[in-house]
mmCIF file of C-alpha atoms and ligand atoms in Angstrom:
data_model
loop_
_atom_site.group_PDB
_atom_site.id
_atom_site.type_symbol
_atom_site.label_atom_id
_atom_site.label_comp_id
_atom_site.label_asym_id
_atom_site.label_seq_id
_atom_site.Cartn_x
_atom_site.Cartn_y
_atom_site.Cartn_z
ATOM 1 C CA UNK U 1 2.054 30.587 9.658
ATOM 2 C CA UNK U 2 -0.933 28.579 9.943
ATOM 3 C CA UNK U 3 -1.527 25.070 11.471
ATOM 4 C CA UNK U 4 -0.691 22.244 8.786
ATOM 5 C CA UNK U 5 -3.201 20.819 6.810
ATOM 6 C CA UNK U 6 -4.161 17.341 8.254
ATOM 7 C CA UNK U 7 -4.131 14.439 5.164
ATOM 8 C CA UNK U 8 -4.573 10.574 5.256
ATOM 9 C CA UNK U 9 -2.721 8.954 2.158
ATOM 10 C CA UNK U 10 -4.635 6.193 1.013
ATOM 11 C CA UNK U 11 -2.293 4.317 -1.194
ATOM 12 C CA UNK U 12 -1.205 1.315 -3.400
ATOM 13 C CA UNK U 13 2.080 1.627 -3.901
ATOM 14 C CA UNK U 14 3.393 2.106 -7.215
ATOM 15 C CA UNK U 15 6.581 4.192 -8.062
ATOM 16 C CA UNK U 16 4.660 7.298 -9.142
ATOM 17 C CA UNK U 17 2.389 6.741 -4.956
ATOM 18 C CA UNK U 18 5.826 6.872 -3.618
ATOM 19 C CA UNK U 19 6.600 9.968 -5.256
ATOM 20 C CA UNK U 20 2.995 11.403 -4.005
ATOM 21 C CA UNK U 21 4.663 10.137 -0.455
ATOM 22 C CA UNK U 22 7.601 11.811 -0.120
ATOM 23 C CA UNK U 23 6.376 14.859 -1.320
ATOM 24 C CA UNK U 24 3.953 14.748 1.551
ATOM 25 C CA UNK U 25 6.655 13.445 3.532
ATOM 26 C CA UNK U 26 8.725 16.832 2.643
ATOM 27 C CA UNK U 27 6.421 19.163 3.491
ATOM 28 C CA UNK U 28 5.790 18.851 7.850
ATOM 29 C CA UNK U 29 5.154 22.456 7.766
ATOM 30 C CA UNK U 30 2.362 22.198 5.234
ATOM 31 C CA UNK U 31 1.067 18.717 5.664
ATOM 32 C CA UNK U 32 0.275 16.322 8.804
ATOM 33 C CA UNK U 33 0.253 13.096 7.722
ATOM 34 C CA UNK U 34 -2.063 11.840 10.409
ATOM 35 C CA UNK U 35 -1.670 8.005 8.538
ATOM 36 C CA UNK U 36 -0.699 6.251 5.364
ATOM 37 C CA UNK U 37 -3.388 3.463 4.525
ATOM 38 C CA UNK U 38 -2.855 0.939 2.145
ATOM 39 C CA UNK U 39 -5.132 -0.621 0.112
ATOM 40 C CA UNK U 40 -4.552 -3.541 -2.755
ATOM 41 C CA UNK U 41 -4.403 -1.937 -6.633
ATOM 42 C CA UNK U 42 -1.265 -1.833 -8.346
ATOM 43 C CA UNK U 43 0.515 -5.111 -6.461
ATOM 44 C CA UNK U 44 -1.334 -7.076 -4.020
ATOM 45 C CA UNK U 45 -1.974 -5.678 -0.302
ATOM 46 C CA UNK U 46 1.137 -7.385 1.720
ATOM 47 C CA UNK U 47 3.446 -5.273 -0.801
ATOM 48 C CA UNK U 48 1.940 -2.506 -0.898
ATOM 49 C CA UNK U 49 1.842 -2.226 2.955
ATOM 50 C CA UNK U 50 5.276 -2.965 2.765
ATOM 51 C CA UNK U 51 6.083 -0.547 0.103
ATOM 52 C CA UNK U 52 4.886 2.499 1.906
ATOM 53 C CA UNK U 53 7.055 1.550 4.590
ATOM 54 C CA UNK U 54 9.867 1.325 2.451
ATOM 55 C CA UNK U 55 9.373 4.562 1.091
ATOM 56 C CA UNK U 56 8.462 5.962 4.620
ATOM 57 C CA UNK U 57 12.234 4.947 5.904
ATOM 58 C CA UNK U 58 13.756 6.346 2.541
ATOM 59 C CA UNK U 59 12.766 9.700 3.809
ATOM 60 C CA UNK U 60 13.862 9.162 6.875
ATOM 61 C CA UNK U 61 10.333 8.883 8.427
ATOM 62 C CA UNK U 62 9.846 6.002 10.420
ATOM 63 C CA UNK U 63 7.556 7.017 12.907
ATOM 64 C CA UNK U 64 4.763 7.927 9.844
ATOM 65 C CA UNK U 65 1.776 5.442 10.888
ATOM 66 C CA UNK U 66 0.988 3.234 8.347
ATOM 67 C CA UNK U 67 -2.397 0.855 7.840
ATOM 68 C CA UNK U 68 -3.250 -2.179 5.782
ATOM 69 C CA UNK U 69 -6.838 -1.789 4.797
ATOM 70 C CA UNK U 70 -8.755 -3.700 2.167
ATOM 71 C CA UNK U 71 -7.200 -6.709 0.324
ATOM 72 C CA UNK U 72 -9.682 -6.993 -2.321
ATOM 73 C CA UNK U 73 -12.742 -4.586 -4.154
ATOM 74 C CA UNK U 74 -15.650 -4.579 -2.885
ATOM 75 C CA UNK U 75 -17.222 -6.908 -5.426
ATOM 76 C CA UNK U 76 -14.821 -7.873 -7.925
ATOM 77 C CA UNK U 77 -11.529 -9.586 -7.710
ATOM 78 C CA UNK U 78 -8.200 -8.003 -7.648
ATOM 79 C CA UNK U 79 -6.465 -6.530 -11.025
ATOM 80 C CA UNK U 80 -3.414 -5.466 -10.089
ATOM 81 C CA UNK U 81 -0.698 -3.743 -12.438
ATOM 82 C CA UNK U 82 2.835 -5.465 -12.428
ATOM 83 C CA UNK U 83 3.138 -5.039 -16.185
ATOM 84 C CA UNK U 84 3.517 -0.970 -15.088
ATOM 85 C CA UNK U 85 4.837 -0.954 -11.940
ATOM 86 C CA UNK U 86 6.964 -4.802 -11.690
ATOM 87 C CA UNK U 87 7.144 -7.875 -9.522
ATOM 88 C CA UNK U 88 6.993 -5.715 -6.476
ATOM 89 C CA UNK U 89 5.444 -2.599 -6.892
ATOM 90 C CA UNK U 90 8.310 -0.521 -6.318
ATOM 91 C CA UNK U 91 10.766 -1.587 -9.086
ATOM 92 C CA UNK U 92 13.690 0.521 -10.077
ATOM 93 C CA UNK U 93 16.249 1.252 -7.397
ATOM 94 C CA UNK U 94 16.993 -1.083 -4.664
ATOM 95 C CA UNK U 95 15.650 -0.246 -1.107
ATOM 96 C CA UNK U 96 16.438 -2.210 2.015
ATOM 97 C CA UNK U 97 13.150 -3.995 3.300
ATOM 98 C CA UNK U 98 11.336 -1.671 5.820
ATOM 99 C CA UNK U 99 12.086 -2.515 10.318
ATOM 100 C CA UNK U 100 9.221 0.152 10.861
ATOM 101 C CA UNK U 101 5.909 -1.786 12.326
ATOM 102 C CA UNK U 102 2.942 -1.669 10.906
ATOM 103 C CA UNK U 103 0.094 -0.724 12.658
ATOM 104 C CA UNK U 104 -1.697 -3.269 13.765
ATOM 105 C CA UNK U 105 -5.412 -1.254 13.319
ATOM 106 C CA UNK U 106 -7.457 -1.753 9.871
ATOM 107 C CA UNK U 107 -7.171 0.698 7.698
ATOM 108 C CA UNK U 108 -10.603 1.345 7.563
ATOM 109 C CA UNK U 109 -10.710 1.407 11.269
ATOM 110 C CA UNK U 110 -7.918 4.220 11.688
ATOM 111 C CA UNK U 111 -10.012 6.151 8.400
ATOM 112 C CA UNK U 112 -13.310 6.025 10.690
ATOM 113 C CA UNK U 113 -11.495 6.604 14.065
ATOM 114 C CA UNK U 114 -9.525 9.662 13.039
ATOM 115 C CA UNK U 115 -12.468 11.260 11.328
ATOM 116 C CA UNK U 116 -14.131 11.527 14.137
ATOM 117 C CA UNK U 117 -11.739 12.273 16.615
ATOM 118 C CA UNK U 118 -10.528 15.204 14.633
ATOM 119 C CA UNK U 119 -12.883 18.534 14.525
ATOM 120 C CA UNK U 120 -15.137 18.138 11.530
ATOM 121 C CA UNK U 121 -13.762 19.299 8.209
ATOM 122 C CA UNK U 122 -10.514 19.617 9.316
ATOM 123 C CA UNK U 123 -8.721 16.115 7.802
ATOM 124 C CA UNK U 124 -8.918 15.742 3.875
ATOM 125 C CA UNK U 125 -8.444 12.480 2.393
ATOM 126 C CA UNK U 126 -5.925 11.676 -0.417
ATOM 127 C CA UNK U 127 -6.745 8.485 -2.464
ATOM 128 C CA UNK U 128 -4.161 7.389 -4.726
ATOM 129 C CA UNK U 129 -5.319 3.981 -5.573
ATOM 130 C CA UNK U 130 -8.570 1.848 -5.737
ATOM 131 C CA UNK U 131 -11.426 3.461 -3.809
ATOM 132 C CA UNK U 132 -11.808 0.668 -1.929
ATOM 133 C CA UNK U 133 -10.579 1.258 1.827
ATOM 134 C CA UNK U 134 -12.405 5.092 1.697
ATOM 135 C CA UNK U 135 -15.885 3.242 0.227
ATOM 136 C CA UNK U 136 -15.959 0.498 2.913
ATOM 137 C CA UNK U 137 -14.989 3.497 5.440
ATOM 138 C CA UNK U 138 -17.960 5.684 4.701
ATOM 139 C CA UNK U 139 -20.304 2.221 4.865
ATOM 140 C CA UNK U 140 -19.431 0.931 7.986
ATOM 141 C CA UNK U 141 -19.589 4.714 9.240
ATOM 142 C CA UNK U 142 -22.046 7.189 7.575
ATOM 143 C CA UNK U 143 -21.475 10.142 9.477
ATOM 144 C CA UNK U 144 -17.719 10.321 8.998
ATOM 145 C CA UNK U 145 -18.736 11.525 5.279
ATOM 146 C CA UNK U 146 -19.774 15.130 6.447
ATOM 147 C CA UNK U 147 -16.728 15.517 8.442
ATOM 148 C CA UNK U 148 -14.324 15.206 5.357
ATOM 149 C CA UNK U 149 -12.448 18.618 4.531
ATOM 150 C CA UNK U 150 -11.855 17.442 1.355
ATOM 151 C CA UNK U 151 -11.023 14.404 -1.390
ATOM 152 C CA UNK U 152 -8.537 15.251 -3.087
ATOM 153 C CA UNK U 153 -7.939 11.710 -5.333
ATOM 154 C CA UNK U 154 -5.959 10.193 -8.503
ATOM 155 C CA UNK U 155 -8.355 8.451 -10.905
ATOM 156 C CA UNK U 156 -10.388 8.655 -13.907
ATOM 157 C CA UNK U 157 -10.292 10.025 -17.635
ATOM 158 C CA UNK U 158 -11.869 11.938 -19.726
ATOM 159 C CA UNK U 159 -10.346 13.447 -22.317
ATOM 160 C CA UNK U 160 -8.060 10.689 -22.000
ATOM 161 C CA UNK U 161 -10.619 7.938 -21.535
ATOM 162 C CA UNK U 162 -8.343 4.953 -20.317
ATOM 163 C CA UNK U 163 -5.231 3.164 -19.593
ATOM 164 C CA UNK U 164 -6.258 -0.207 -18.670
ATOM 165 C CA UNK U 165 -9.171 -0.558 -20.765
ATOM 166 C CA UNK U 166 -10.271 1.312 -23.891
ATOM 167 C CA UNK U 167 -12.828 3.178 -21.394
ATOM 168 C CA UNK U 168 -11.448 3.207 -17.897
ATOM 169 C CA UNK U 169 -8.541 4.563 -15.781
ATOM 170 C CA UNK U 170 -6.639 1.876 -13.298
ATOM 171 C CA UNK U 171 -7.405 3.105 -9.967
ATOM 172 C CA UNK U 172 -11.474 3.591 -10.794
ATOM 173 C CA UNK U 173 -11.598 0.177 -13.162
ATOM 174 C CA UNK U 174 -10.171 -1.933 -9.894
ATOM 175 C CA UNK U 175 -13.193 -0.976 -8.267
ATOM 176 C CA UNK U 176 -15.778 0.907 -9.616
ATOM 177 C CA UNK U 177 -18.534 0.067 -7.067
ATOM 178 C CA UNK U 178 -16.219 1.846 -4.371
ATOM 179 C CA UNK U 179 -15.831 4.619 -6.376
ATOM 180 C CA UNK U 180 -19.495 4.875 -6.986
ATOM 181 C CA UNK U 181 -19.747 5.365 -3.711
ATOM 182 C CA UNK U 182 -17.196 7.837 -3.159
ATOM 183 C CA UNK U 183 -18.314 10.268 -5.845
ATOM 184 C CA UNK U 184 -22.005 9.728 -4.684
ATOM 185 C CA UNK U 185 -21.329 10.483 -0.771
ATOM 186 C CA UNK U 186 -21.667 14.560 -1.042
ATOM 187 C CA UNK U 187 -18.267 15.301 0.516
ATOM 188 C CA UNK U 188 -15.984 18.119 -1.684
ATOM 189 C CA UNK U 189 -14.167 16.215 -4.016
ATOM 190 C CA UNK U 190 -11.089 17.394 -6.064
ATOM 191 C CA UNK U 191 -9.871 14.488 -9.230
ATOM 192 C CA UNK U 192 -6.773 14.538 -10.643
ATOM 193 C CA UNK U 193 -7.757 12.092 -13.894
ATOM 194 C CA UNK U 194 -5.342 11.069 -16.788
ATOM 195 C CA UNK U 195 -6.381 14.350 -18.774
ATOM 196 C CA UNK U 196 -4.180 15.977 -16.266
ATOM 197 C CA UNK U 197 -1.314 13.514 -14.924
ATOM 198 C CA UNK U 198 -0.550 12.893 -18.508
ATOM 199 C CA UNK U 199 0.610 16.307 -18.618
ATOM 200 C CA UNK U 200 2.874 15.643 -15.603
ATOM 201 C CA UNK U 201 5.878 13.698 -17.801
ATOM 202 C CA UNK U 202 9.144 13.407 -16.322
ATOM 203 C CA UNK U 203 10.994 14.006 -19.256
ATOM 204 C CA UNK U 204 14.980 13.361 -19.313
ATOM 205 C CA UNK U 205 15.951 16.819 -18.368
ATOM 206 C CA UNK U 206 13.496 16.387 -15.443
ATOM 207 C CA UNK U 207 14.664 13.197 -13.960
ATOM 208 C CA UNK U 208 18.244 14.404 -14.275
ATOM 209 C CA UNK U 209 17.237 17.219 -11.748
ATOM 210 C CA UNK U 210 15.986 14.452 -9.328
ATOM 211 C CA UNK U 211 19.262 12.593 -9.537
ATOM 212 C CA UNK U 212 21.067 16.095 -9.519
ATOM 213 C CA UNK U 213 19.924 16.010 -5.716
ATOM 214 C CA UNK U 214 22.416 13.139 -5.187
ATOM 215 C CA UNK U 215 20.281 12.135 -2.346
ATOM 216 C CA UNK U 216 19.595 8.663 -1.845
ATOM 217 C CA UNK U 217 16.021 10.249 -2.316
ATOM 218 C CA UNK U 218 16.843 11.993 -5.751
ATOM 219 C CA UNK U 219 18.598 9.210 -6.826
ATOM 220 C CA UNK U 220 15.650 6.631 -5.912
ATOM 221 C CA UNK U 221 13.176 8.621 -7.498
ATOM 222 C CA UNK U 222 14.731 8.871 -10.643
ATOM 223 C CA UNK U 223 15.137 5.574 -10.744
ATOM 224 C CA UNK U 224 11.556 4.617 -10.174
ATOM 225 C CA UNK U 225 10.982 6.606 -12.984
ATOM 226 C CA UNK U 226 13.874 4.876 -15.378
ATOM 227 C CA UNK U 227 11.757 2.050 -14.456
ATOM 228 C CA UNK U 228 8.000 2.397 -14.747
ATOM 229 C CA UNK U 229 8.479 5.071 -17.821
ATOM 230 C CA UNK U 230 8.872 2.534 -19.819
ATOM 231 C CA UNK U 231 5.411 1.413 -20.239
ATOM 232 C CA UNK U 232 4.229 5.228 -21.273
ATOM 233 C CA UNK U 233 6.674 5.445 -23.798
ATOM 234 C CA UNK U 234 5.670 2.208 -25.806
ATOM 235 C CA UNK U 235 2.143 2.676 -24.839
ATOM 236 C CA UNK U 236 1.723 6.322 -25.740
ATOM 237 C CA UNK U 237 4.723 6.858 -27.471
ATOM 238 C CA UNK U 238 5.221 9.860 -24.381
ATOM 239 C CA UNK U 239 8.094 11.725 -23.689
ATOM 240 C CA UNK U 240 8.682 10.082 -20.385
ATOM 241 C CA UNK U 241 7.058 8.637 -17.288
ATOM 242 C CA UNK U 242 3.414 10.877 -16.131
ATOM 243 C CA UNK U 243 3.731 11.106 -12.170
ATOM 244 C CA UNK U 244 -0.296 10.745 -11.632
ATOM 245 C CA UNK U 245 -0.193 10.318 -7.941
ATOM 246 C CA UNK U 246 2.199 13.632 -7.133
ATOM 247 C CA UNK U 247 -0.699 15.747 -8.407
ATOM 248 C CA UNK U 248 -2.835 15.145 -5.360
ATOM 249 C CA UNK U 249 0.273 16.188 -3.235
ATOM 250 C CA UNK U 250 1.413 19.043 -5.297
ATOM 251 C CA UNK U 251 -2.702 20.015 -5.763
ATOM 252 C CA UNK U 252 -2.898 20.135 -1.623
ATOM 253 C CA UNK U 253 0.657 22.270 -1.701
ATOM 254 C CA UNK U 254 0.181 24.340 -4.091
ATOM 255 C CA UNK U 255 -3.784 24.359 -6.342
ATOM 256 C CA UNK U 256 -3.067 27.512 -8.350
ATOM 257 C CA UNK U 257 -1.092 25.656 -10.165
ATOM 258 C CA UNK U 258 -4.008 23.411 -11.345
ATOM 259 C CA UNK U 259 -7.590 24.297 -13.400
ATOM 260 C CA UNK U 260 -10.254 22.462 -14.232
ATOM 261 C CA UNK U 261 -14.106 22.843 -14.038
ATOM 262 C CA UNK U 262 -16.595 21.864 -11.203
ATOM 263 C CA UNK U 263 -18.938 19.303 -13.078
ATOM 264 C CA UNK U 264 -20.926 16.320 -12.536
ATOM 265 C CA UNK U 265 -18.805 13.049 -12.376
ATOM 266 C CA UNK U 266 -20.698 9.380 -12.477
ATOM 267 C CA UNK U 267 -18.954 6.030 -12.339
ATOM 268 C CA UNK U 268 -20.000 3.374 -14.812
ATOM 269 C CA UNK U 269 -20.524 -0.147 -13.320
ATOM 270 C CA UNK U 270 -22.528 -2.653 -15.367
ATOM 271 C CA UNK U 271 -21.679 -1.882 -18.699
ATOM 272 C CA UNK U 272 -19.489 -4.771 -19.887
ATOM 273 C CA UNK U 273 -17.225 -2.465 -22.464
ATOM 274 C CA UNK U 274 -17.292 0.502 -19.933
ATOM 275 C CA UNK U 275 -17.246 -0.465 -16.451
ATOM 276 C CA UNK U 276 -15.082 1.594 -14.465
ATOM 277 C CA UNK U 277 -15.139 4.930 -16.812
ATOM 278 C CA UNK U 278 -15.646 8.149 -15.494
ATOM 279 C CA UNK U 279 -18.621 10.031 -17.242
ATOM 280 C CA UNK U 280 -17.614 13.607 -16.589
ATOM 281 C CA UNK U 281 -20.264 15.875 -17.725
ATOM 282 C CA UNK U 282 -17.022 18.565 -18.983
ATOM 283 C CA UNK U 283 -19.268 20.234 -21.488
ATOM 284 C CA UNK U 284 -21.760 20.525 -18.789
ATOM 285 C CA UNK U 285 -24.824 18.890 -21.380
ATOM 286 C CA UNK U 286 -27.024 17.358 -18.469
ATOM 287 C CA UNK U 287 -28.395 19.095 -15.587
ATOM 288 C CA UNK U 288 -26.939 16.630 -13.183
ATOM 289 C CA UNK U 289 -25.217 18.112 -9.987
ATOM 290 C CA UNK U 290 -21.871 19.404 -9.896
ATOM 291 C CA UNK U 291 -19.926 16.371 -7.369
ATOM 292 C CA UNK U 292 -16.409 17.449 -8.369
ATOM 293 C CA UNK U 293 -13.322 19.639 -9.219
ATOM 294 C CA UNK U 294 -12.360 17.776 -12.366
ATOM 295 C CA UNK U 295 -8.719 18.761 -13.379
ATOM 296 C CA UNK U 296 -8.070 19.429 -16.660
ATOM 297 C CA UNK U 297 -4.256 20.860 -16.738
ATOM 298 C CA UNK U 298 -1.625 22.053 -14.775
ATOM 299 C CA UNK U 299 1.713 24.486 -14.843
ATOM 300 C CA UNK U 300 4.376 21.386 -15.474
ATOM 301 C CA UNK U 301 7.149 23.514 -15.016
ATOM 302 C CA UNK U 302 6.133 24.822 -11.806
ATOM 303 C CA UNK U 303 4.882 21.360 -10.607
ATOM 304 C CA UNK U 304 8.659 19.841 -11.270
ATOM 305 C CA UNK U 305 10.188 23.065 -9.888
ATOM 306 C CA UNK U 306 7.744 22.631 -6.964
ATOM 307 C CA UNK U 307 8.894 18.237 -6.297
ATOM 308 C CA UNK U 308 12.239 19.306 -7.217
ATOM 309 C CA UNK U 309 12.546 21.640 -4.537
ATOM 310 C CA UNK U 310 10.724 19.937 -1.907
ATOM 311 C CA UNK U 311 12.322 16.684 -2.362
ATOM 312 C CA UNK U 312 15.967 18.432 -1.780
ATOM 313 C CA UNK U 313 14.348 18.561 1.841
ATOM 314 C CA UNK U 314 14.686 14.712 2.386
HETATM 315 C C1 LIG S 29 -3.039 5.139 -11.401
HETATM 316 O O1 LIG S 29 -2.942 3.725 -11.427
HETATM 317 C C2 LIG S 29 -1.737 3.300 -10.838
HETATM 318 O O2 LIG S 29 -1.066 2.442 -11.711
HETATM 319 C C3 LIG S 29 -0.944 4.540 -10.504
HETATM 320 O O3 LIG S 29 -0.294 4.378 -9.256
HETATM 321 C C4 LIG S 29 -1.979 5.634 -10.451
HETATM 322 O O4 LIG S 29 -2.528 5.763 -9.155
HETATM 323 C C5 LIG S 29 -2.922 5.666 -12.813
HETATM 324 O O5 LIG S 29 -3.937 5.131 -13.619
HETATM 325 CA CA1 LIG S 30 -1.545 4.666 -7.198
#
């Protein structure tokens, strides 16, 4: 078997981040979490630092290093997303606070730091929030940007187009200059947008599998889920709550069950009606260069069968 894969989460946790986490989390044989980082999107930074923590010691995980980074965007100030995700991020089951430290390095810091400790292209990087920690990362410190693996990150629309404004998807609206800079650095990037975690709805029959576990795992995540699905349902009228931030994770575990189409990607950031939106070039009109593996769709059966599974390990 080979050596596992080494990952930094990046993270605002967010029910459907935790998920993303304990997948990870599940999988030691496949995944070496060298550090969680935390950034501020969904809830302010001090909860979302806490929240990975929480979810760390739901899996049983304390020892998983975890980083606050970045507070606020590079440019812009904080929107965060409690009308989604609730007071504290994490609403839906109740979970002790976390006794696991956090580390007292930046975020940023540890991203820079690690990159260059490890052998190039051998640590990929899994945003699942704002682009904000990974931006300031590759500014303070240029030449960690060749030594990325891969980015393998939740954000953006097309198809889709977006969830907090008419034109823009959360995670890339929060701070659009960072992801700018992200999709402009040259390093192989892999996006899971809305067009695809849309298609990832835990439906009733689904969640009932998670709470089939009868883990205090199972049981949690389904409850995240009873929680934060509401807001899909009256929004979209879906069938259930869309796990966006599990794709990276399940993407890293197991990409054949994902397609999509290498195309150009640019980030929108002075348009007043548009900021934030993802112009993917899907029917490949311009001659701009190819920056990304834009997902399109995935196997949703085999993606639940694949959490399912791997979450029985907790
Ligand atoms: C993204 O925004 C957040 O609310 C979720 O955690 C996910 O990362 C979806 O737009
Ligand atoms: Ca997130």
């Amino acid at each position: 078997m080979s050596a596992p894969r080494k990952i930094i989460i990046d993270t605002d946790p967010g029910q459907d981040d935790a998920v993303a986490i304990l997948l990870a989390l599940a999988c030691p044989d496949e995944l070496e979490i060298l550090g969680i980082t935390c950034v501020a999107g969904n809830v302010p930074l001090p909860l979302t630092q806490k929240n990975a923590r929480i979810v760390c010691e739901l899996a049983g995980k304390p020892e998983t290093r975890v980083f606050a980074g970045c507070e606020a965007p590079l440019m812009h100030s904080l929107v965060t997303a409690e009308h989604v995700h609730g007071k504290t991020g994490l609403d839906g089951p109740s979970l002790p606070a976390p006794v696991m430290p956090l580390e007292s390095q930046h975020a940023v810091d540890f991203i820079i730091d690690t990159l260059r400790a490890e052998p190039p292209a051998s640590v990929t990087l899994c945003p699942l929030g704002p682009l904000t920690n990974i931006a300031m990362a590759f500014e303070k410190a240029p030449d960690i940007v060749g030594r990325v693996q891969e980015i393998v990150l939740m954000g953006g629309a097309y198809f889709e187009v977006g969830n907090i404004t008419p034109a823009a998807e959360f995670n890339i609206y929060v701070d659009p200059e960072a992801a700018k800079i992200v999709f402009d650095a040259g390093a192989p990037l892999v996006v899971m947008p809305l067009d695809v975690t849309h298609k990832a709805l835990v439906t009733k029959p689904r969640n009932d599998a998670f709470r089939a576990l009868k883990t205090p795992v199972g049981v949690a995540v389904a409850q995240m889920t009873d929680f934060f699905e509401r807001f899909d349902r009256e929004k979209y009228g879906s069938e259930g709550a869309p796990l966006h931030d599990p794709c990276v994770t399940a993407y890293l575990l197991r990409p054949e069950l994902f397609t999509g189409r290498h195309i150009n990607v640019e980030i929108e950031t002075a348009s007043e009606l548009t900021r934030g939106m993802t112009v993917a070039d899907w029917w490949r009109v311009t001659t701009r260069k190819p920056n990304a593996l834009f997902i399109g769709s995935l196997d949703a059966d085999g993606f639940f069968a694949l959490l399912t599974e791997r979450l029985a390990r907790l």
